Amino acid sequence: MEEVLRDENLRAAYKRVVRNGGSGGVDGRNVDDLKVQIRADWPQIREQLLSRSYEPSPVRKVEIPKPGGGKRTLGIPTVMDRMIQQALHQALTPLFDPTFSEDSYGFRPGRSTHQAVLRAKEHIEAGYRWVVDLDLEKFFDRVQHDVLMARVARRVKDKRVLHLIGRYLRAGTMEGGLMSPRTEGTPQGGPLSPLLSNILLDELDKELERRGHRFVRYADDFRVFVKSKAAGERVMASLERFLGKRLRLKVNREKSAVGRPWKRKFLGYRTTMDRKPKLKPDPTSVKRIKLKLKELFRRGRGWSLSRTIRELNPVLRGWGNYYRLAEVKGVFEELDQWVRRRLRLLLWRQWKRPRTRATELRKRGLDGDRAKR
């Protein structure tokens, strides 16, 4: 606990929370209020943390749409609890992270989704052209506290830290002024949840390594690569038993399958069927970016062309940056054509009258007859 509360660690946690921004918790305070709150309350909070009497505030329940439909529930802690969780995260990461699997990529320093995608591609290139795609049903909502805390306690011996983590896990959820207690799950939205999920699922990684499987895991999204469908079905059945018995996690059978990697997306990417596979954006990702752009075009009906392009550029740049690993360029060319057509439609609407349209087309190099047609 002394390491968690070390001045340098707390300063780094404060800076991280302020940099991340985000909305406030149940107390209504945002990151701009945090400095004032620290000056007023920190000596008392520090003493409570050392004496095991600190009581975290409930998290504020927020629902956001999931890319594939449905909603994801987030639990937003107060900014003070975010800072304390971040300080815990920074103190615990050096203890746990070095022992995590090389094939685990989610929420780890120096690791990324792109590295996970490239690792998956390596396995496919090596001839492992069947994938076991297991979906953990409501993973963050179903984590059993006693199972998780037993794994944290293997490395953390300070009872004050264990007590504090346990209280964060049990902190209730506030919605519409009503507080609901929580007996399972680690709510997404707090800085500590990603590390706790990796601590729990590290046991799955170690089991896969022990069996000699090729796999890639990013948080609760993982794929096991095998050479035949029969092998994949055997692996799926045994992993379902392992997850249920050892980690008390349930597999969502409807979303899980053994299939070809070019038919199952991983972190927004798919591969081609070639012997030397190429990466490409999953078709659903292309549909989602088009829906997002359509909304932007609808919102900007009265905007000038230059303003519309200014608004489009960050969205397109972000999407293009994430999918920069793609080797199939046709997807980008088709999207580029689609965007340009939408921009032409915008101009066409703004010109309105036939005479204006003919004049504007002549300005762009068309001869008079063609412009009129």
Tab-separated table of C-alpha atoms in Angstrom:
chain	number	residue	atom	x	y	z
A	1	MET	CA	0.000	0.000	0.000
A	2	GLU	CA	2.941	2.321	0.665
A	3	GLU	CA	4.027	1.768	-2.958
A	4	VAL	CA	0.511	2.592	-4.183
A	5	LEU	CA	0.510	5.817	-2.132
A	6	ARG	CA	4.041	6.890	-3.051
A	7	ASP	CA	4.032	10.544	-4.189
A	8	GLU	CA	5.545	9.845	-7.634
A	9	ASN	CA	3.029	7.051	-8.264
A	10	LEU	CA	0.090	9.255	-7.236
A	11	ARG	CA	1.305	12.156	-9.403
A	12	ALA	CA	1.531	9.830	-12.411
A	13	ALA	CA	-1.968	8.462	-11.645
A	14	TYR	CA	-3.384	11.982	-11.348
A	15	LYS	CA	-1.877	13.031	-14.695
A	16	ARG	CA	-3.199	9.899	-16.401
A	17	VAL	CA	-6.757	10.405	-15.107
A	18	VAL	CA	-6.770	14.076	-16.138
A	19	ARG	CA	-5.350	13.237	-19.579
A	20	ASN	CA	-8.003	10.546	-20.156
A	21	GLY	CA	-10.807	12.943	-19.225
A	22	GLY	CA	-14.244	11.369	-19.391
A	23	SER	CA	-17.450	12.080	-17.532
A	24	GLY	CA	-17.862	12.208	-13.780
A	25	GLY	CA	-19.145	9.527	-11.422
A	26	VAL	CA	-22.072	9.513	-9.009
A	27	ASP	CA	-20.784	12.630	-7.175
A	28	GLY	CA	-21.004	14.708	-10.380
A	29	ARG	CA	-17.371	15.838	-10.159
A	30	ASN	CA	-15.224	15.771	-13.308
A	31	VAL	CA	-11.444	15.760	-13.796
A	32	ASP	CA	-11.321	19.580	-13.533
A	33	ASP	CA	-12.504	19.270	-9.911
A	34	LEU	CA	-9.955	16.610	-8.941
A	35	LYS	CA	-7.133	18.961	-7.894
A	36	VAL	CA	-9.459	20.880	-5.540
A	37	GLN	CA	-10.792	17.620	-4.093
A	38	ILE	CA	-7.258	16.310	-3.473
A	39	ARG	CA	-6.299	19.474	-1.570
A	40	ALA	CA	-9.413	19.253	0.612
A	41	ASP	CA	-9.826	15.503	1.186
A	42	TRP	CA	-6.589	13.636	0.421
A	43	PRO	CA	-5.038	13.531	3.951
A	44	GLN	CA	-8.202	11.902	5.297
A	45	ILE	CA	-8.533	9.509	2.307
A	46	ARG	CA	-4.863	8.505	2.595
A	47	GLU	CA	-5.339	7.665	6.267
A	48	GLN	CA	-8.446	5.603	5.440
A	49	LEU	CA	-6.549	3.672	2.758
A	50	LEU	CA	-3.766	2.829	5.206
A	51	SER	CA	-6.219	1.793	7.942
A	52	ARG	CA	-8.458	-0.292	5.603
A	53	SER	CA	-11.483	1.918	6.303
A	54	TYR	CA	-11.797	3.595	2.886
A	55	GLU	CA	-15.167	2.965	1.257
A	56	PRO	CA	-15.262	3.454	-2.562
A	57	SER	CA	-18.283	5.249	-4.031
A	58	PRO	CA	-20.757	3.268	-6.170
A	59	VAL	CA	-20.111	3.392	-9.927
A	60	ARG	CA	-22.449	5.259	-12.258
A	61	LYS	CA	-24.143	2.891	-14.724
A	62	VAL	CA	-23.873	3.889	-18.386
A	63	GLU	CA	-24.953	1.879	-21.421
A	64	ILE	CA	-23.249	2.365	-24.789
A	65	PRO	CA	-24.117	0.655	-28.094
A	66	LYS	CA	-21.928	-2.289	-29.108
A	67	PRO	CA	-20.549	-2.343	-32.681
A	68	GLY	CA	-22.340	-5.604	-33.458
A	69	GLY	CA	-25.647	-4.532	-31.920
A	70	GLY	CA	-26.925	-4.612	-28.358
A	71	LYS	CA	-25.510	-2.569	-25.488
A	72	ARG	CA	-22.418	-2.690	-23.309
A	73	THR	CA	-22.743	-1.682	-19.664
A	74	LEU	CA	-20.020	0.535	-18.216
A	75	GLY	CA	-19.507	1.427	-14.572
A	76	ILE	CA	-17.996	4.909	-14.255
A	77	PRO	CA	-16.198	5.454	-10.918
A	78	THR	CA	-15.797	8.900	-9.363
A	79	VAL	CA	-12.640	10.748	-10.448
A	80	MET	CA	-11.081	10.190	-6.998
A	81	ASP	CA	-11.710	6.445	-7.240
A	82	ARG	CA	-10.317	6.513	-10.794
A	83	MET	CA	-7.095	8.050	-9.465
A	84	ILE	CA	-6.798	5.472	-6.664
A	85	GLN	CA	-7.518	2.604	-9.105
A	86	GLN	CA	-4.927	4.012	-11.515
A	87	ALA	CA	-2.363	4.171	-8.680
A	88	LEU	CA	-3.181	0.527	-7.836
A	89	HIS	CA	-2.843	-0.428	-11.504
A	90	GLN	CA	0.595	1.217	-11.764
A	91	ALA	CA	1.844	-0.506	-8.587
A	92	LEU	CA	0.504	-3.959	-9.531
A	93	THR	CA	1.457	-4.053	-13.234
A	94	PRO	CA	5.227	-4.567	-12.637
A	95	LEU	CA	4.304	-7.444	-10.316
A	96	PHE	CA	2.045	-9.306	-12.769
A	97	ASP	CA	2.825	-8.209	-16.318
A	98	PRO	CA	6.305	-9.829	-16.702
A	99	THR	CA	4.768	-13.251	-16.025
A	100	PHE	CA	1.911	-12.914	-18.530
A	101	SER	CA	1.967	-14.935	-21.758
A	102	GLU	CA	3.762	-13.649	-24.856
A	103	ASP	CA	0.510	-14.316	-26.739
A	104	SER	CA	-1.550	-11.966	-24.542
A	105	TYR	CA	-1.818	-8.468	-26.046
A	106	GLY	CA	-4.737	-6.622	-24.457
A	107	PHE	CA	-4.227	-3.702	-22.038
A	108	ARG	CA	-0.515	-4.340	-21.593
A	109	PRO	CA	2.332	-1.815	-21.838
A	110	GLY	CA	4.055	-1.877	-25.224
A	111	ARG	CA	1.428	-4.163	-26.792
A	112	SER	CA	-1.369	-3.414	-29.251
A	113	THR	CA	-4.242	-4.777	-31.335
A	114	HIS	CA	-2.021	-4.614	-34.432
A	115	GLN	CA	0.548	-6.919	-32.834
A	116	ALA	CA	-2.238	-9.378	-31.976
A	117	VAL	CA	-3.587	-9.312	-35.555
A	118	LEU	CA	-0.109	-9.898	-37.040
A	119	ARG	CA	0.510	-12.780	-34.611
A	120	ALA	CA	-2.778	-14.398	-35.679
A	121	LYS	CA	-1.727	-14.025	-39.313
A	122	GLU	CA	1.593	-15.767	-38.534
A	123	HIS	CA	-0.266	-18.811	-37.208
A	124	ILE	CA	-2.434	-18.990	-40.348
A	125	GLU	CA	0.650	-18.680	-42.603
A	126	ALA	CA	2.228	-21.563	-40.673
A	127	GLY	CA	-0.611	-23.843	-41.843
A	128	TYR	CA	-3.025	-23.548	-38.902
A	129	ARG	CA	-5.995	-22.738	-41.109
A	130	TRP	CA	-8.823	-23.541	-38.699
A	131	VAL	CA	-9.687	-21.272	-35.797
A	132	VAL	CA	-11.481	-21.920	-32.504
A	133	ASP	CA	-13.403	-18.729	-31.834
A	134	LEU	CA	-14.682	-18.794	-28.248
A	135	ASP	CA	-16.917	-16.016	-26.941
A	136	LEU	CA	-17.072	-15.605	-23.168
A	137	GLU	CA	-20.636	-14.725	-22.203
A	138	LYS	CA	-20.772	-11.267	-20.548
A	139	PHE	CA	-17.223	-11.779	-19.295
A	140	PHE	CA	-16.824	-8.534	-17.307
A	141	ASP	CA	-20.263	-9.006	-15.716
A	142	ARG	CA	-19.742	-12.667	-14.759
A	143	VAL	CA	-16.277	-12.741	-13.160
A	144	GLN	CA	-16.513	-14.545	-9.799
A	145	HIS	CA	-14.913	-12.395	-7.092
A	146	ASP	CA	-13.542	-15.259	-5.008
A	147	VAL	CA	-11.920	-16.916	-8.067
A	148	LEU	CA	-10.313	-13.619	-9.114
A	149	MET	CA	-9.150	-12.608	-5.629
A	150	ALA	CA	-7.548	-16.022	-5.065
A	151	ARG	CA	-5.348	-15.373	-8.117
A	152	VAL	CA	-4.498	-11.814	-7.054
A	153	ALA	CA	-3.550	-13.062	-3.559
A	154	ARG	CA	-0.943	-15.438	-5.025
A	155	ARG	CA	1.298	-12.415	-5.673
A	156	VAL	CA	-0.084	-9.641	-3.452
A	157	LYS	CA	0.517	-10.263	0.253
A	158	ASP	CA	-0.491	-6.849	1.625
A	159	LYS	CA	-3.932	-7.388	3.166
A	160	ARG	CA	-4.739	-3.666	2.811
A	161	VAL	CA	-4.351	-3.854	-0.984
A	162	LEU	CA	-6.408	-7.050	-1.214
A	163	HIS	CA	-9.101	-5.503	0.986
A	164	LEU	CA	-9.226	-2.384	-1.223
A	165	ILE	CA	-9.459	-4.375	-4.470
A	166	GLY	CA	-12.238	-6.473	-2.945
A	167	ARG	CA	-14.149	-3.323	-2.020
A	168	TYR	CA	-13.795	-1.961	-5.554
A	169	LEU	CA	-15.158	-5.245	-6.922
A	170	ARG	CA	-18.139	-5.104	-4.560
A	171	ALA	CA	-18.852	-1.361	-4.976
A	172	GLY	CA	-22.487	-1.066	-5.990
A	173	THR	CA	-23.970	0.419	-9.160
A	174	MET	CA	-26.014	3.623	-9.142
A	175	GLU	CA	-28.761	4.086	-11.715
A	176	GLY	CA	-31.616	6.584	-11.534
A	177	GLY	CA	-30.825	7.375	-7.913
A	178	LEU	CA	-31.055	3.708	-6.840
A	179	MET	CA	-28.017	1.725	-5.694
A	180	SER	CA	-27.716	-1.985	-6.567
A	181	PRO	CA	-25.160	-4.179	-4.761
A	182	ARG	CA	-22.762	-6.240	-6.875
A	183	THR	CA	-21.789	-9.822	-6.027
A	184	GLU	CA	-19.993	-10.723	-9.273
A	185	GLY	CA	-18.268	-9.018	-12.190
A	186	THR	CA	-15.635	-6.327	-12.570
A	187	PRO	CA	-17.282	-3.291	-14.180
A	188	GLN	CA	-15.783	-1.939	-17.382
A	189	GLY	CA	-14.957	1.722	-17.035
A	190	GLY	CA	-12.436	1.712	-14.181
A	191	PRO	CA	-8.632	1.663	-14.710
A	192	LEU	CA	-8.224	-1.510	-12.644
A	193	SER	CA	-10.625	-3.795	-14.571
A	194	PRO	CA	-8.342	-4.537	-17.577
A	195	LEU	CA	-5.482	-5.683	-15.324
A	196	LEU	CA	-7.809	-7.837	-13.212
A	197	SER	CA	-9.208	-9.487	-16.360
A	198	ASN	CA	-5.673	-10.314	-17.516
A	199	ILE	CA	-4.811	-11.769	-14.090
A	200	LEU	CA	-7.817	-14.096	-14.274
A	201	LEU	CA	-7.392	-15.119	-17.930
A	202	ASP	CA	-3.640	-15.678	-17.536
A	203	GLU	CA	-4.584	-19.107	-16.210
A	204	LEU	CA	-6.260	-19.837	-19.558
A	205	ASP	CA	-3.109	-18.664	-21.386
A	206	LYS	CA	-0.910	-20.931	-19.258
A	207	GLU	CA	-3.208	-23.900	-19.923
A	208	LEU	CA	-3.058	-23.282	-23.691
A	209	GLU	CA	0.748	-23.028	-23.505
A	210	ARG	CA	0.933	-26.236	-21.476
A	211	ARG	CA	-1.070	-28.028	-24.176
A	212	GLY	CA	1.190	-26.618	-26.909
A	213	HIS	CA	-1.586	-24.711	-28.720
A	214	ARG	CA	-1.081	-21.714	-30.989
A	215	PHE	CA	-3.302	-18.900	-29.780
A	216	VAL	CA	-3.722	-15.130	-29.525
A	217	ARG	CA	-5.622	-13.313	-26.779
A	218	TYR	CA	-6.654	-9.677	-26.574
A	219	ALA	CA	-8.515	-9.140	-23.276
A	220	ASP	CA	-11.491	-11.559	-23.381
A	221	ASP	CA	-11.234	-11.961	-27.182
A	222	PHE	CA	-9.098	-15.002	-27.992
A	223	ARG	CA	-8.500	-17.406	-30.863
A	224	VAL	CA	-6.885	-20.851	-30.905
A	225	PHE	CA	-5.415	-21.968	-34.255
A	226	VAL	CA	-5.440	-25.642	-35.280
A	227	LYS	CA	-4.937	-27.707	-38.452
A	228	SER	CA	-8.323	-29.415	-38.798
A	229	LYS	CA	-11.980	-28.963	-37.953
A	230	ALA	CA	-12.012	-32.122	-35.824
A	231	ALA	CA	-9.069	-30.840	-33.762
A	232	GLY	CA	-10.854	-27.519	-33.366
A	233	GLU	CA	-14.020	-29.143	-32.055
A	234	ARG	CA	-12.007	-31.202	-29.547
A	235	VAL	CA	-10.208	-28.046	-28.352
A	236	MET	CA	-13.482	-26.123	-28.056
A	237	ALA	CA	-15.118	-28.826	-25.941
A	238	SER	CA	-12.118	-29.172	-23.600
A	239	LEU	CA	-11.708	-25.392	-23.203
A	240	GLU	CA	-15.394	-25.000	-22.398
A	241	ARG	CA	-14.954	-27.565	-19.601
A	242	PHE	CA	-11.761	-25.872	-18.372
A	243	LEU	CA	-13.308	-22.389	-18.310
A	244	GLY	CA	-16.418	-23.598	-16.502
A	245	LYS	CA	-14.629	-25.724	-13.917
A	246	ARG	CA	-11.481	-23.702	-13.173
A	247	LEU	CA	-12.497	-20.101	-13.829
A	248	ARG	CA	-16.307	-20.436	-13.561
A	249	LEU	CA	-16.804	-18.632	-16.843
A	250	LYS	CA	-19.520	-19.480	-19.338
A	251	VAL	CA	-18.998	-19.832	-23.097
A	252	ASN	CA	-21.626	-18.258	-25.349
A	253	ARG	CA	-22.376	-21.161	-27.702
A	254	GLU	CA	-24.324	-19.023	-30.190
A	255	LYS	CA	-21.381	-16.716	-30.862
A	256	SER	CA	-18.641	-19.374	-30.611
A	257	ALA	CA	-17.611	-21.596	-33.510
A	258	VAL	CA	-14.857	-23.582	-35.188
A	259	GLY	CA	-14.320	-22.091	-38.620
A	260	ARG	CA	-11.986	-20.782	-41.265
A	261	PRO	CA	-10.123	-17.563	-40.347
A	262	TRP	CA	-11.356	-15.854	-43.517
A	263	LYS	CA	-14.922	-16.353	-42.242
A	264	ARG	CA	-14.293	-15.241	-38.631
A	265	LYS	CA	-13.213	-11.713	-37.795
A	266	PHE	CA	-10.571	-10.941	-35.171
A	267	LEU	CA	-10.241	-7.391	-33.816
A	268	GLY	CA	-11.988	-6.022	-36.915
A	269	TYR	CA	-9.788	-7.877	-39.426
A	270	ARG	CA	-10.189	-10.936	-41.637
A	271	THR	CA	-7.738	-12.736	-43.914
A	272	THR	CA	-8.049	-13.850	-47.515
A	273	MET	CA	-8.169	-17.539	-48.463
A	274	ASP	CA	-4.734	-17.432	-50.161
A	275	ARG	CA	-1.994	-19.845	-49.174
A	276	LYS	CA	-0.108	-16.738	-48.050
A	277	PRO	CA	-3.068	-14.908	-46.501
A	278	LYS	CA	-3.571	-11.142	-46.718
A	279	LEU	CA	-5.275	-8.976	-44.131
A	280	LYS	CA	-8.380	-6.942	-44.911
A	281	PRO	CA	-11.028	-5.039	-42.912
A	282	ASP	CA	-14.016	-7.134	-41.921
A	283	PRO	CA	-17.107	-6.222	-44.040
A	284	THR	CA	-19.049	-5.254	-40.893
A	285	SER	CA	-16.352	-2.658	-40.114
A	286	VAL	CA	-16.833	-1.102	-43.556
A	287	LYS	CA	-20.628	-1.011	-42.987
A	288	ARG	CA	-20.132	0.690	-39.612
A	289	ILE	CA	-17.852	3.425	-40.978
A	290	LYS	CA	-20.352	4.106	-43.775
A	291	LEU	CA	-23.206	4.411	-41.253
A	292	LYS	CA	-21.100	6.808	-39.184
A	293	LEU	CA	-20.273	8.887	-42.271
A	294	LYS	CA	-23.919	8.897	-43.410
A	295	GLU	CA	-24.906	10.345	-40.045
A	296	LEU	CA	-22.233	13.017	-40.433
A	297	PHE	CA	-23.461	13.874	-43.948
A	298	ARG	CA	-27.056	14.109	-42.649
A	299	ARG	CA	-25.996	16.355	-39.788
A	300	GLY	CA	-24.045	18.609	-42.144
A	301	ARG	CA	-26.693	19.213	-44.814
A	302	GLY	CA	-26.123	22.962	-44.649
A	303	TRP	CA	-22.328	22.850	-44.330
A	304	SER	CA	-19.921	24.056	-47.010
A	305	LEU	CA	-17.828	21.473	-48.837
A	306	SER	CA	-14.664	22.586	-47.000
A	307	ARG	CA	-16.309	22.257	-43.575
A	308	THR	CA	-17.727	18.828	-44.466
A	309	ILE	CA	-14.244	17.651	-45.472
A	310	ARG	CA	-12.786	19.036	-42.215
A	311	GLU	CA	-15.362	17.021	-40.251
A	312	LEU	CA	-14.818	13.880	-42.348
A	313	ASN	CA	-11.034	13.838	-42.198
A	314	PRO	CA	-10.525	12.866	-38.506
A	315	VAL	CA	-13.070	10.025	-38.837
A	316	LEU	CA	-11.525	8.683	-42.051
A	317	ARG	CA	-7.993	9.153	-40.750
A	318	GLY	CA	-8.776	7.233	-37.548
A	319	TRP	CA	-10.406	4.373	-39.449
A	320	GLY	CA	-7.607	4.259	-42.018
A	321	ASN	CA	-4.957	4.319	-39.311
A	322	TYR	CA	-6.511	1.335	-37.516
A	323	TYR	CA	-6.802	-0.653	-40.772
A	324	ARG	CA	-3.373	0.311	-42.103
A	325	LEU	CA	-2.265	-3.334	-41.832
A	326	ALA	CA	-4.742	-4.270	-44.586
A	327	GLU	CA	-3.099	-5.603	-47.745
A	328	VAL	CA	-6.274	-5.742	-49.855
A	329	LYS	CA	-6.523	-2.196	-51.198
A	330	GLY	CA	-9.832	-2.584	-53.053
A	331	VAL	CA	-11.764	-1.922	-49.836
A	332	PHE	CA	-10.120	1.502	-49.477
A	333	GLU	CA	-10.635	2.374	-53.155
A	334	GLU	CA	-14.343	1.480	-52.930
A	335	LEU	CA	-14.749	3.538	-49.731
A	336	ASP	CA	-12.934	6.473	-51.346
A	337	GLN	CA	-15.294	6.345	-54.345
A	338	TRP	CA	-18.300	6.153	-52.008
A	339	VAL	CA	-17.147	9.222	-50.006
A	340	ARG	CA	-16.431	11.256	-53.167
A	341	ARG	CA	-19.860	10.420	-54.572
A	342	ARG	CA	-21.447	11.678	-51.334
A	343	LEU	CA	-19.459	14.908	-51.604
A	344	ARG	CA	-20.652	15.356	-55.202
A	345	LEU	CA	-24.247	14.826	-54.025
A	346	LEU	CA	-23.718	17.514	-51.415
A	347	LEU	CA	-22.560	19.982	-54.091
A	348	TRP	CA	-25.410	18.988	-56.419
A	349	ARG	CA	-27.965	19.787	-53.708
A	350	GLN	CA	-26.315	23.111	-52.924
A	351	TRP	CA	-26.329	24.227	-56.569
A	352	LYS	CA	-30.098	23.506	-56.751
A	353	ARG	CA	-31.086	25.261	-60.023
A	354	PRO	CA	-30.246	23.807	-63.460
A	355	ARG	CA	-28.582	27.053	-64.591
A	356	THR	CA	-26.332	27.109	-61.488
A	357	ARG	CA	-25.455	23.450	-62.025
A	358	ALA	CA	-24.499	24.024	-65.668
A	359	THR	CA	-22.385	27.060	-64.724
A	360	GLU	CA	-20.576	25.203	-61.930
A	361	LEU	CA	-19.884	22.195	-64.178
A	362	ARG	CA	-18.427	24.485	-66.870
A	363	LYS	CA	-16.137	25.957	-64.210
A	364	ARG	CA	-14.894	22.423	-63.597
A	365	GLY	CA	-13.935	21.891	-67.237
A	366	LEU	CA	-17.050	20.475	-68.979
A	367	ASP	CA	-18.044	21.932	-72.345
A	368	GLY	CA	-21.372	23.792	-72.559
A	369	ASP	CA	-23.455	21.004	-74.151
A	370	ARG	CA	-22.307	18.328	-71.755
A	371	ALA	CA	-22.793	20.632	-68.776
A	372	LYS	CA	-26.405	21.239	-69.846
A	373	ARG	CA	-27.071	17.531	-70.310
